């Protein structure tokens, strides 16, 4: 019974971790970059904590007003907002967050990271950002340890708790040397 419970828990943990890993890694194979939404500027379309997938292969010329895009603000800081105007001659676009009252101003096409998919995966952003922290790494290591324990614990406990009849069978299975029977031989 313990082995069944451990196997079920092990399967659920591995399946859950595989789904999360796939949701965060597989998009790279298709030119998409998963990014966590960290601010409420695009709510309700993209709530805080969701992951959006950014098509990094899109060219600025393919964009149109109404597209949600991710762009570089400064340094490594990224933002995801919706295009409100495009000036192809100046090679600039103007963006604004869905929940913001004012626009961001004009930005060069060079700041474009990519176009955002229409849908995001709720709550996955908390996982993708959390795993980057010390606490997240400790939790991930703990999950790996739990998986190892679930995989090996039932067998280890089963070896320690051999039933009494197995122990007696084991001792009766050991070969013994048979001694010849004594015969009464009389010499006359």
Coordinates of N, CA and C in Angstrom, one line a residue:
X1 N 0.8 -1.2 0.0 CA 0.0 0.0 0.0 C 0.9 1.3 0.0
X2 N 1.9 1.3 0.8 CA 2.8 2.4 0.9 C 3.5 2.6 -0.5
X3 N 3.9 1.5 -1.1 CA 4.5 1.6 -2.4 C 3.6 2.3 -3.5
X4 N 2.3 1.9 -3.4 CA 1.3 2.5 -4.3 C 1.2 4.0 -4.1
X5 N 1.1 4.4 -2.8 CA 0.9 5.8 -2.5 C 2.1 6.6 -3.0
X6 N 3.3 6.1 -2.7 CA 4.6 6.7 -3.1 C 4.6 6.8 -4.6
X7 N 4.2 5.8 -5.3 CA 4.3 5.8 -6.8 C 3.3 6.8 -7.4
X8 N 2.1 7.0 -6.8 CA 1.2 8.0 -7.2 C 1.7 9.4 -7.0
X9 N 2.2 9.6 -5.8 CA 2.8 10.9 -5.5 C 4.0 11.3 -6.4
X10 N 4.8 10.3 -6.6 CA 6.0 10.4 -7.5 C 5.5 10.8 -8.9
X11 N 4.5 10.1 -9.4 CA 4.0 10.4 -10.7 C 3.4 11.8 -10.8
X12 N 2.7 12.2 -9.8 CA 2.1 13.5 -9.9 C 3.1 14.6 -9.8
X13 N 4.1 14.4 -9.0 CA 5.2 15.4 -8.9 C 6.0 15.5 -10.2
X14 N 6.4 14.4 -10.7 CA 7.1 14.4 -12.0 C 6.3 15.0 -13.1
X15 N 5.0 14.6 -13.2 CA 4.2 15.1 -14.3 C 4.0 16.6 -14.1
X16 N 3.8 17.1 -12.9 CA 3.6 18.5 -12.7 C 4.9 19.3 -13.0
X17 N 6.0 18.8 -12.6 CA 7.3 19.5 -13.0 C 7.5 19.4 -14.5
X18 N 7.2 18.3 -15.1 CA 7.4 18.2 -16.6 C 6.5 19.2 -17.3
X19 N 5.2 19.4 -16.9 CA 4.3 20.4 -17.5 C 4.9 21.8 -17.4
X20 N 5.3 22.1 -16.2 CA 5.9 23.5 -15.9 C 7.1 23.7 -16.8
X21 N 8.0 22.7 -16.8 CA 9.2 22.9 -17.6 C 8.9 23.0 -19.1
X22 N 7.9 22.2 -19.5 CA 7.6 22.3 -20.9 C 7.0 23.7 -21.3
X23 N 6.1 24.2 -20.4 CA 5.5 25.5 -20.6 C 6.5 26.6 -20.7
X24 N 7.6 26.4 -20.0 CA 8.6 27.5 -19.9 C 9.8 27.3 -20.9
X25 N 10.0 26.0 -21.4 CA 11.2 25.8 -22.3 C 10.8 25.5 -23.7
X26 N 9.7 24.8 -24.0 CA 9.4 24.4 -25.3 C 9.2 25.6 -26.2
X27 N 8.5 26.7 -25.8 CA 8.3 27.8 -26.7 C 9.6 28.4 -27.3
X28 N 10.7 28.2 -26.7 CA 12.0 28.7 -27.2 C 12.3 28.0 -28.6
X29 N 11.8 26.7 -28.7 CA 12.1 26.0 -29.9 C 11.3 26.6 -31.1
X30 N 10.3 27.3 -30.8 CA 9.4 27.9 -31.9 C 9.6 29.4 -32.0
X31 N 10.6 30.0 -31.4 CA 10.9 31.4 -31.5 C 10.1 32.3 -30.6
X32 N 9.6 31.7 -29.5 CA 8.8 32.4 -28.5 C 9.6 32.5 -27.2
X33 N 9.5 33.6 -26.5 CA 10.2 33.8 -25.3 C 9.2 34.0 -24.2
X34 N 9.1 33.0 -23.2 CA 8.2 33.2 -22.1 C 8.7 34.3 -21.1
X35 N 7.8 35.2 -20.8 CA 8.1 36.3 -19.9 C 7.0 36.4 -18.8
X36 N 7.4 36.6 -17.6 CA 6.4 36.8 -16.5 C 5.9 38.3 -16.5
X37 N 4.6 38.4 -16.3 CA 4.1 39.8 -16.1 C 4.2 40.2 -14.6
X38 N 4.9 41.3 -14.4 CA 5.3 41.7 -13.1 C 4.5 42.9 -12.6
X39 N 3.8 43.6 -13.5 CA 3.0 44.8 -13.1 C 1.6 44.7 -13.7
X40 N 0.7 45.5 -13.1 CA -0.7 45.4 -13.5 C -1.1 46.3 -14.7
X41 N -0.1 46.8 -15.4 CA -0.3 47.8 -16.5 C -1.1 47.2 -17.7
X42 N -1.1 45.9 -17.8 CA -1.9 45.3 -19.0 C -3.1 44.5 -18.5
X43 N -3.5 44.7 -17.2 CA -4.7 44.0 -16.8 C -5.9 44.6 -17.4
X44 N -7.0 43.9 -17.7 CA -7.2 42.5 -17.3 C -6.7 41.4 -18.3
X45 N -6.1 41.9 -19.5 CA -5.7 41.0 -20.5 C -4.6 40.1 -20.0
X46 N -3.6 40.7 -19.4 CA -2.5 39.9 -18.9 C -2.3 40.2 -17.4
X47 N -2.9 39.5 -16.5 CA -2.8 39.8 -15.1 C -1.4 39.5 -14.5
X48 N -1.1 40.2 -13.4 CA 0.2 40.0 -12.7 C 0.3 38.5 -12.4
X49 N 1.5 38.0 -12.6 CA 1.8 36.6 -12.3 C 1.6 35.6 -13.5
X50 N 1.1 36.1 -14.6 CA 0.9 35.2 -15.7 C 2.2 35.2 -16.6
X51 N 2.3 34.2 -17.4 CA 3.4 34.2 -18.4 C 2.8 34.5 -19.8
X52 N 3.5 35.4 -20.5 CA 3.1 35.6 -21.9 C 4.2 35.1 -22.7
X53 N 3.8 34.8 -24.0 CA 4.8 34.2 -24.9 C 5.1 35.3 -26.0
X54 N 6.3 35.7 -26.1 CA 6.7 36.8 -27.0 C 7.3 36.2 -28.3
X55 N 6.8 36.5 -29.5 CA 7.3 36.0 -30.7 C 8.5 36.9 -31.1
X56 N 9.7 36.4 -30.9 CA 10.9 37.2 -31.1 C 11.3 37.3 -32.5
X57 N 10.6 36.6 -33.4 CA 11.0 36.6 -34.8 C 10.2 37.6 -35.6
X58 N 9.3 38.3 -35.0 CA 8.4 39.3 -35.7 C 9.3 40.5 -36.0
X59 N 9.0 41.0 -37.2 CA 9.7 42.2 -37.7 C 8.9 43.5 -37.4
X60 N 9.5 44.6 -37.1 CA 8.7 45.8 -36.8 C 7.7 46.2 -37.9
X61 N 8.0 45.9 -39.1 CA 7.1 46.2 -40.2 C 5.8 45.4 -40.2
X62 N 5.8 44.2 -39.5 CA 4.7 43.4 -39.4 C 3.7 43.8 -38.3
X63 N 4.1 44.7 -37.5 CA 3.3 45.2 -36.4 C 2.2 46.1 -36.8
X64 N 1.0 46.1 -36.1 CA 0.0 47.0 -36.4 C -0.6 47.6 -35.1
X65 N -1.3 48.7 -35.2 CA -1.9 49.3 -34.0 C -2.9 48.3 -33.4
X66 N -2.8 48.1 -32.1 CA -3.6 47.2 -31.3 C -2.8 45.9 -30.9
X67 N -1.6 45.7 -31.5 CA -0.8 44.6 -31.1 C -0.2 44.8 -29.7
X68 N -0.1 43.8 -28.9 CA 0.6 43.9 -27.6 C 2.0 43.5 -28.0
X69 N 3.0 44.3 -27.5 CA 4.4 44.0 -27.8 C 5.2 44.1 -26.5
X70 N 6.4 43.5 -26.6 CA 7.3 43.6 -25.5 C 8.5 44.4 -26.0
X71 N 9.0 45.4 -25.3 CA 10.1 46.2 -25.7 C 11.0 46.5 -24.6
X72 N 12.2 47.0 -24.9 CA 13.2 47.3 -23.9 C 13.0 48.8 -23.4
X73 N 12.8 49.0 -22.1 CA 12.7 50.3 -21.6 C 14.1 50.9 -21.5
X74 N 15.0 50.3 -20.7 CA 16.4 50.7 -20.5 C 17.1 49.5 -19.9
X75 N 18.3 49.4 -20.3 CA 19.1 48.2 -19.8 C 18.4 46.9 -20.1
X76 N 18.2 46.1 -19.0 CA 17.5 44.8 -19.2 C 16.1 44.9 -18.8
X77 N 15.5 46.1 -18.6 CA 14.1 46.2 -18.2 C 13.2 46.1 -19.4
X78 N 12.3 45.2 -19.3 CA 11.3 45.0 -20.4 C 9.9 45.5 -20.0
X79 N 9.1 45.9 -20.9 CA 7.7 46.2 -20.7 C 6.9 45.6 -21.8
X80 N 5.6 45.3 -21.4 CA 4.7 44.8 -22.4 C 3.5 45.7 -22.4
X81 N 3.3 46.4 -23.5 CA 2.2 47.3 -23.7 C 1.6 47.2 -25.1
X82 N 0.5 47.8 -25.3 CA -0.2 47.8 -26.6 C 0.2 49.0 -27.5
X83 N 0.4 48.7 -28.8 CA 0.7 49.8 -29.7 C -0.6 50.6 -30.0
X84 N -0.4 52.0 -29.8 CA -1.5 52.9 -30.1 C -1.2 53.7 -31.4
X85 N 0.0 53.8 -31.8 CA 0.3 54.5 -33.1 C 1.7 54.0 -33.6
X86 N 1.8 54.0 -34.9 CA 3.1 53.6 -35.6 C 3.5 54.7 -36.6
X87 N 4.7 55.1 -36.6 CA 5.3 56.1 -37.6 C 6.4 55.3 -38.3
X88 N 6.0 54.8 -39.5 CA 7.0 54.0 -40.2 C 8.1 54.8 -40.8
X89 N 7.9 56.1 -41.1 CA 9.0 56.9 -41.6 C 10.0 57.2 -40.5
X90 N 9.6 57.4 -39.3 CA 10.6 57.7 -38.2 C 11.0 56.4 -37.6
X91 N 10.4 55.3 -38.0 CA 10.6 53.9 -37.4 C 10.4 54.0 -35.9
X92 N 9.2 54.4 -35.5 CA 8.9 54.5 -34.1 C 7.4 54.0 -33.9
X93 N 7.2 53.6 -32.7 CA 5.8 53.3 -32.3 C 5.5 53.9 -30.9
X94 N 4.2 54.1 -30.7 CA 3.8 54.6 -29.4 C 3.0 53.5 -28.7
X95 N 3.2 53.3 -27.4 CA 2.5 52.2 -26.7 C 1.9 52.8 -25.5
X96 N 0.9 52.0 -24.9 CA 0.2 52.3 -23.7 C -0.3 51.0 -23.1
X97 N -0.1 50.9 -21.8 CA -0.7 49.8 -21.0 C -2.2 49.8 -21.0
X98 N -2.8 48.7 -21.1 CA -4.3 48.7 -21.1 C -4.9 49.3 -19.9
X99 N -4.2 49.2 -18.7 CA -4.7 49.8 -17.5 C -4.2 51.2 -17.2
X100 N -3.3 51.7 -18.1 CA -2.7 53.0 -17.9 C -3.6 54.1 -18.5
X101 N -3.5 55.3 -18.0 CA -4.2 56.5 -18.5 C -3.4 57.3 -19.6
X102 N -2.1 57.1 -19.6 CA -1.3 57.9 -20.5 C -0.4 56.9 -21.3
X103 N 0.0 57.4 -22.5 CA 0.9 56.6 -23.3 C 2.3 56.7 -22.9
X104 N 3.1 55.8 -23.4 CA 4.5 55.7 -23.0 C 5.4 56.7 -23.8
X105 N 4.9 57.2 -24.9 CA 5.7 58.1 -25.8 C 6.2 57.2 -26.9
X106 N 6.9 57.9 -27.8 CA 7.5 57.2 -29.0 C 8.7 56.4 -28.6
X107 N 8.8 55.3 -29.2 CA 10.0 54.4 -29.0 C 10.5 53.9 -30.4
X108 N 11.8 53.8 -30.5 CA 12.4 53.3 -31.7 C 12.1 51.8 -32.0
X109 N 12.0 51.5 -33.2 CA 11.8 50.1 -33.6 C 12.9 49.2 -33.0
X110 N 14.0 49.8 -32.8 CA 15.2 49.0 -32.3 C 15.0 48.4 -30.9
X111 N 14.0 49.0 -30.1 CA 13.7 48.5 -28.8 C 12.8 47.3 -28.8
X112 N 12.3 47.0 -29.9 CA 11.3 45.8 -30.0 C 11.9 44.5 -29.6
X113 N 11.3 43.8 -28.7 CA 11.7 42.4 -28.4 C 10.8 41.5 -29.2
X114 N 9.5 41.7 -29.3 CA 8.6 40.9 -30.1 C 7.2 41.2 -29.8
X115 N 6.3 40.5 -30.6 CA 4.9 40.6 -30.4 C 4.4 39.5 -29.4
X116 N 3.5 39.9 -28.5 CA 3.0 39.1 -27.4 C 1.8 38.2 -28.0
X117 N 1.8 37.0 -27.6 CA 0.7 36.1 -27.9 C -0.6 36.6 -27.3
X118 N -1.8 36.2 -27.8 CA -3.0 36.7 -27.3 C -3.3 36.2 -25.9
X119 N -2.8 35.1 -25.5 CA -3.1 34.5 -24.2 C -1.9 34.3 -23.4
X120 N -2.1 34.4 -22.1 CA -1.0 34.1 -21.1 C -1.4 32.9 -20.2
X121 N -0.5 32.3 -19.6 CA -0.8 31.2 -18.6 C -0.8 31.8 -17.2
X122 N -2.0 31.8 -16.6 CA -2.1 32.4 -15.2 C -1.2 31.7 -14.2
X123 N -0.6 32.4 -13.3 CA 0.2 32.0 -12.2 C 1.5 31.4 -12.5
X124 N 1.8 31.0 -13.7 CA 3.1 30.4 -14.1 C 4.2 31.4 -14.0
X125 N 3.9 32.7 -14.0 CA 5.0 33.7 -13.9 C 5.5 33.7 -12.5
X126 N 4.7 33.4 -11.5 CA 5.2 33.3 -10.1 C 6.2 32.2 -10.0
X127 N 6.0 31.1 -10.7 CA 6.9 30.0 -10.6 C 8.2 30.4 -11.4
X128 N 8.1 30.9 -12.6 CA 9.2 31.2 -13.4 C 10.1 32.3 -12.7
X129 N 9.5 33.2 -12.0 CA 10.3 34.3 -11.3 C 10.8 33.7 -10.0
X130 N 10.0 32.9 -9.3 CA 10.3 32.4 -8.0 C 11.5 31.4 -8.0
X131 N 11.6 30.7 -9.1 CA 12.7 29.7 -9.2 C 14.1 30.4 -9.3
X132 N 14.1 31.7 -9.7 CA 15.3 32.4 -9.8 C 15.9 32.9 -8.4
X133 N 15.0 32.8 -7.4 CA 15.4 33.3 -6.1 C 16.1 32.2 -5.3
X134 N 16.8 32.6 -4.2 CA 17.4 31.5 -3.3 C 16.3 30.6 -2.8
X135 N 15.2 31.2 -2.3 CA 14.1 30.5 -1.7 C 13.6 29.5 -2.8
X136 N 13.4 30.0 -4.0 CA 12.9 29.1 -5.1 C 13.8 27.9 -5.4
X137 N 15.1 28.2 -5.4 CA 16.1 27.1 -5.6 C 16.1 26.1 -4.5
X138 N 15.9 26.6 -3.3 CA 15.8 25.6 -2.1 C 14.6 24.8 -2.2
X139 N 13.5 25.4 -2.6 CA 12.2 24.6 -2.8 C 12.4 23.6 -3.9
X140 N 13.0 24.0 -5.1 CA 13.2 23.1 -6.2 C 14.1 21.9 -5.7
X141 N 15.2 22.2 -5.0 CA 16.0 21.1 -4.5 C 15.3 20.2 -3.5
X142 N 14.4 20.8 -2.7 CA 13.6 20.0 -1.8 C 12.6 19.1 -2.6
X143 N 12.1 19.6 -3.7 CA 11.2 18.7 -4.5 C 12.0 17.6 -5.1
X144 N 13.2 17.8 -5.5 CA 14.1 16.8 -6.1 C 14.3 15.7 -5.0
X145 N 14.6 16.2 -3.8 CA 14.8 15.2 -2.7 C 13.6 14.4 -2.4
X146 N 12.4 15.0 -2.4 CA 11.2 14.3 -2.2 C 11.0 13.3 -3.3
X147 N 11.3 13.6 -4.5 CA 11.2 12.6 -5.6 C 12.1 11.4 -5.4
X148 N 13.3 11.7 -5.0 CA 14.3 10.6 -4.7 C 13.8 9.8 -3.5
X149 N 13.3 10.4 -2.5 CA 12.7 9.6 -1.3 C 11.5 8.8 -1.8
X150 N 10.6 9.3 -2.5 CA 9.4 8.6 -3.0 C 9.8 7.4 -3.9
X151 N 10.9 7.6 -4.6 CA 11.3 6.5 -5.5 C 12.0 5.3 -4.8
X152 N 12.7 5.7 -3.7 CA 13.5 4.6 -3.0 C 13.0 4.2 -1.7
X153 N 12.2 5.0 -1.0 CA 11.8 4.7 0.3 C 10.9 3.5 0.5
X154 N 10.0 3.2 -0.4 CA 9.2 2.0 -0.2 C 10.1 0.7 -0.3
X155 N 11.0 0.6 -1.2 CA 11.9 -0.5 -1.3 C 12.8 -0.7 0.0
X156 N 13.3 0.5 0.4 CA 14.1 0.4 1.6 C 13.3 0.0 2.9
X157 N 12.1 0.4 3.0 CA 11.3 0.0 4.1 C 10.9 -1.5 4.0
X158 N 10.7 -1.9 2.8 CA 10.3 -3.3 2.6 C 11.4 -4.3 2.9
X159 N 12.6 -3.9 2.7 CA 13.8 -4.8 3.1 C 13.9 -4.9 4.6
X160 N 13.6 -3.8 5.3 CA 13.7 -3.8 6.8 C 12.6 -4.6 7.4
X161 N 11.5 -4.7 6.8 CA 10.4 -5.4 7.4 C 10.1 -6.7 6.6
X162 N 11.0 -7.7 6.7 CA 10.7 -9.0 6.1 C 9.8 -9.8 7.0
X163 N 8.7 -10.4 6.4 CA 7.8 -11.2 7.3 C 8.6 -12.4 7.9
X164 N 8.1 -12.9 9.0 CA 8.7 -14.0 9.7 C 8.7 -15.2 8.8
X165 N 7.7 -15.5 8.1 CA 7.7 -16.7 7.3 C 8.8 -16.7 6.2
X166 N 9.1 -15.4 5.6 CA 10.1 -15.3 4.6 C 11.5 -15.6 5.3
X167 N 11.7 -15.2 6.5 CA 12.9 -15.4 7.2 C 13.1 -16.9 7.5
X168 N 12.1 -17.6 7.9 CA 12.2 -19.0 8.1 C 12.4 -19.8 6.8
X169 N 11.8 -19.3 5.7 CA 12.0 -20.0 4.5 C 13.4 -19.8 4.0
X170 N 13.9 -18.6 4.2 CA 15.3 -18.3 3.8 C 16.3 -19.2 4.6
X171 N 16.0 -19.5 5.8 CA 16.9 -20.4 6.6 C 16.8 -21.8 6.1
X172 N 15.6 -22.2 5.7 CA 15.4 -23.6 5.3 C 15.9 -23.8 3.9
X173 N 16.1 -22.8 3.1 CA 16.6 -22.9 1.8 C 18.1 -23.0 1.8
X174 N 18.8 -22.8 2.8 CA 20.2 -22.8 2.8 C 20.6 -24.3 2.8
X175 N 21.6 -24.6 2.0 CA 22.0 -26.0 1.8 C 22.7 -26.5 3.1
X176 N 22.5 -27.7 3.5 CA 23.1 -28.3 4.7 C 23.8 -29.5 4.2
X177 N 24.9 -29.9 4.9 CA 25.6 -31.1 4.5 C 25.0 -32.2 5.2
X178 N 24.6 -33.2 4.5 CA 24.0 -34.4 5.1 C 25.1 -35.4 5.5
X179 N 24.9 -35.9 6.7 CA 25.9 -36.8 7.3 C 25.4 -38.2 7.0
X180 N 26.3 -39.2 6.7 CA 25.9 -40.5 6.5 C 25.3 -41.2 7.7
X181 N 24.3 -41.9 7.5 CA 23.7 -42.6 8.7 C 24.7 -43.6 9.2
X182 N 24.6 -43.8 10.5 CA 25.5 -44.8 11.1 C 24.8 -46.2 11.0
X183 N 25.6 -47.1 10.6 CA 25.1 -48.4 10.6 C 25.8 -49.3 11.6
X184 N 25.1 -50.2 12.1 CA 25.7 -51.1 13.1 C 26.3 -52.3 12.3
X185 N 27.6 -52.2 12.3 CA 28.4 -53.3 11.7 C 29.1 -54.1 12.7
X186 N 28.8 -55.4 12.8 CA 29.5 -56.2 13.8 C 30.4 -57.1 13.0
X187 N 31.5 -57.3 13.7 CA 32.5 -58.2 13.1 C 32.5 -59.5 13.8
X188 N 32.4 -60.6 13.1 CA 32.3 -61.9 13.7 C 33.6 -62.6 13.4

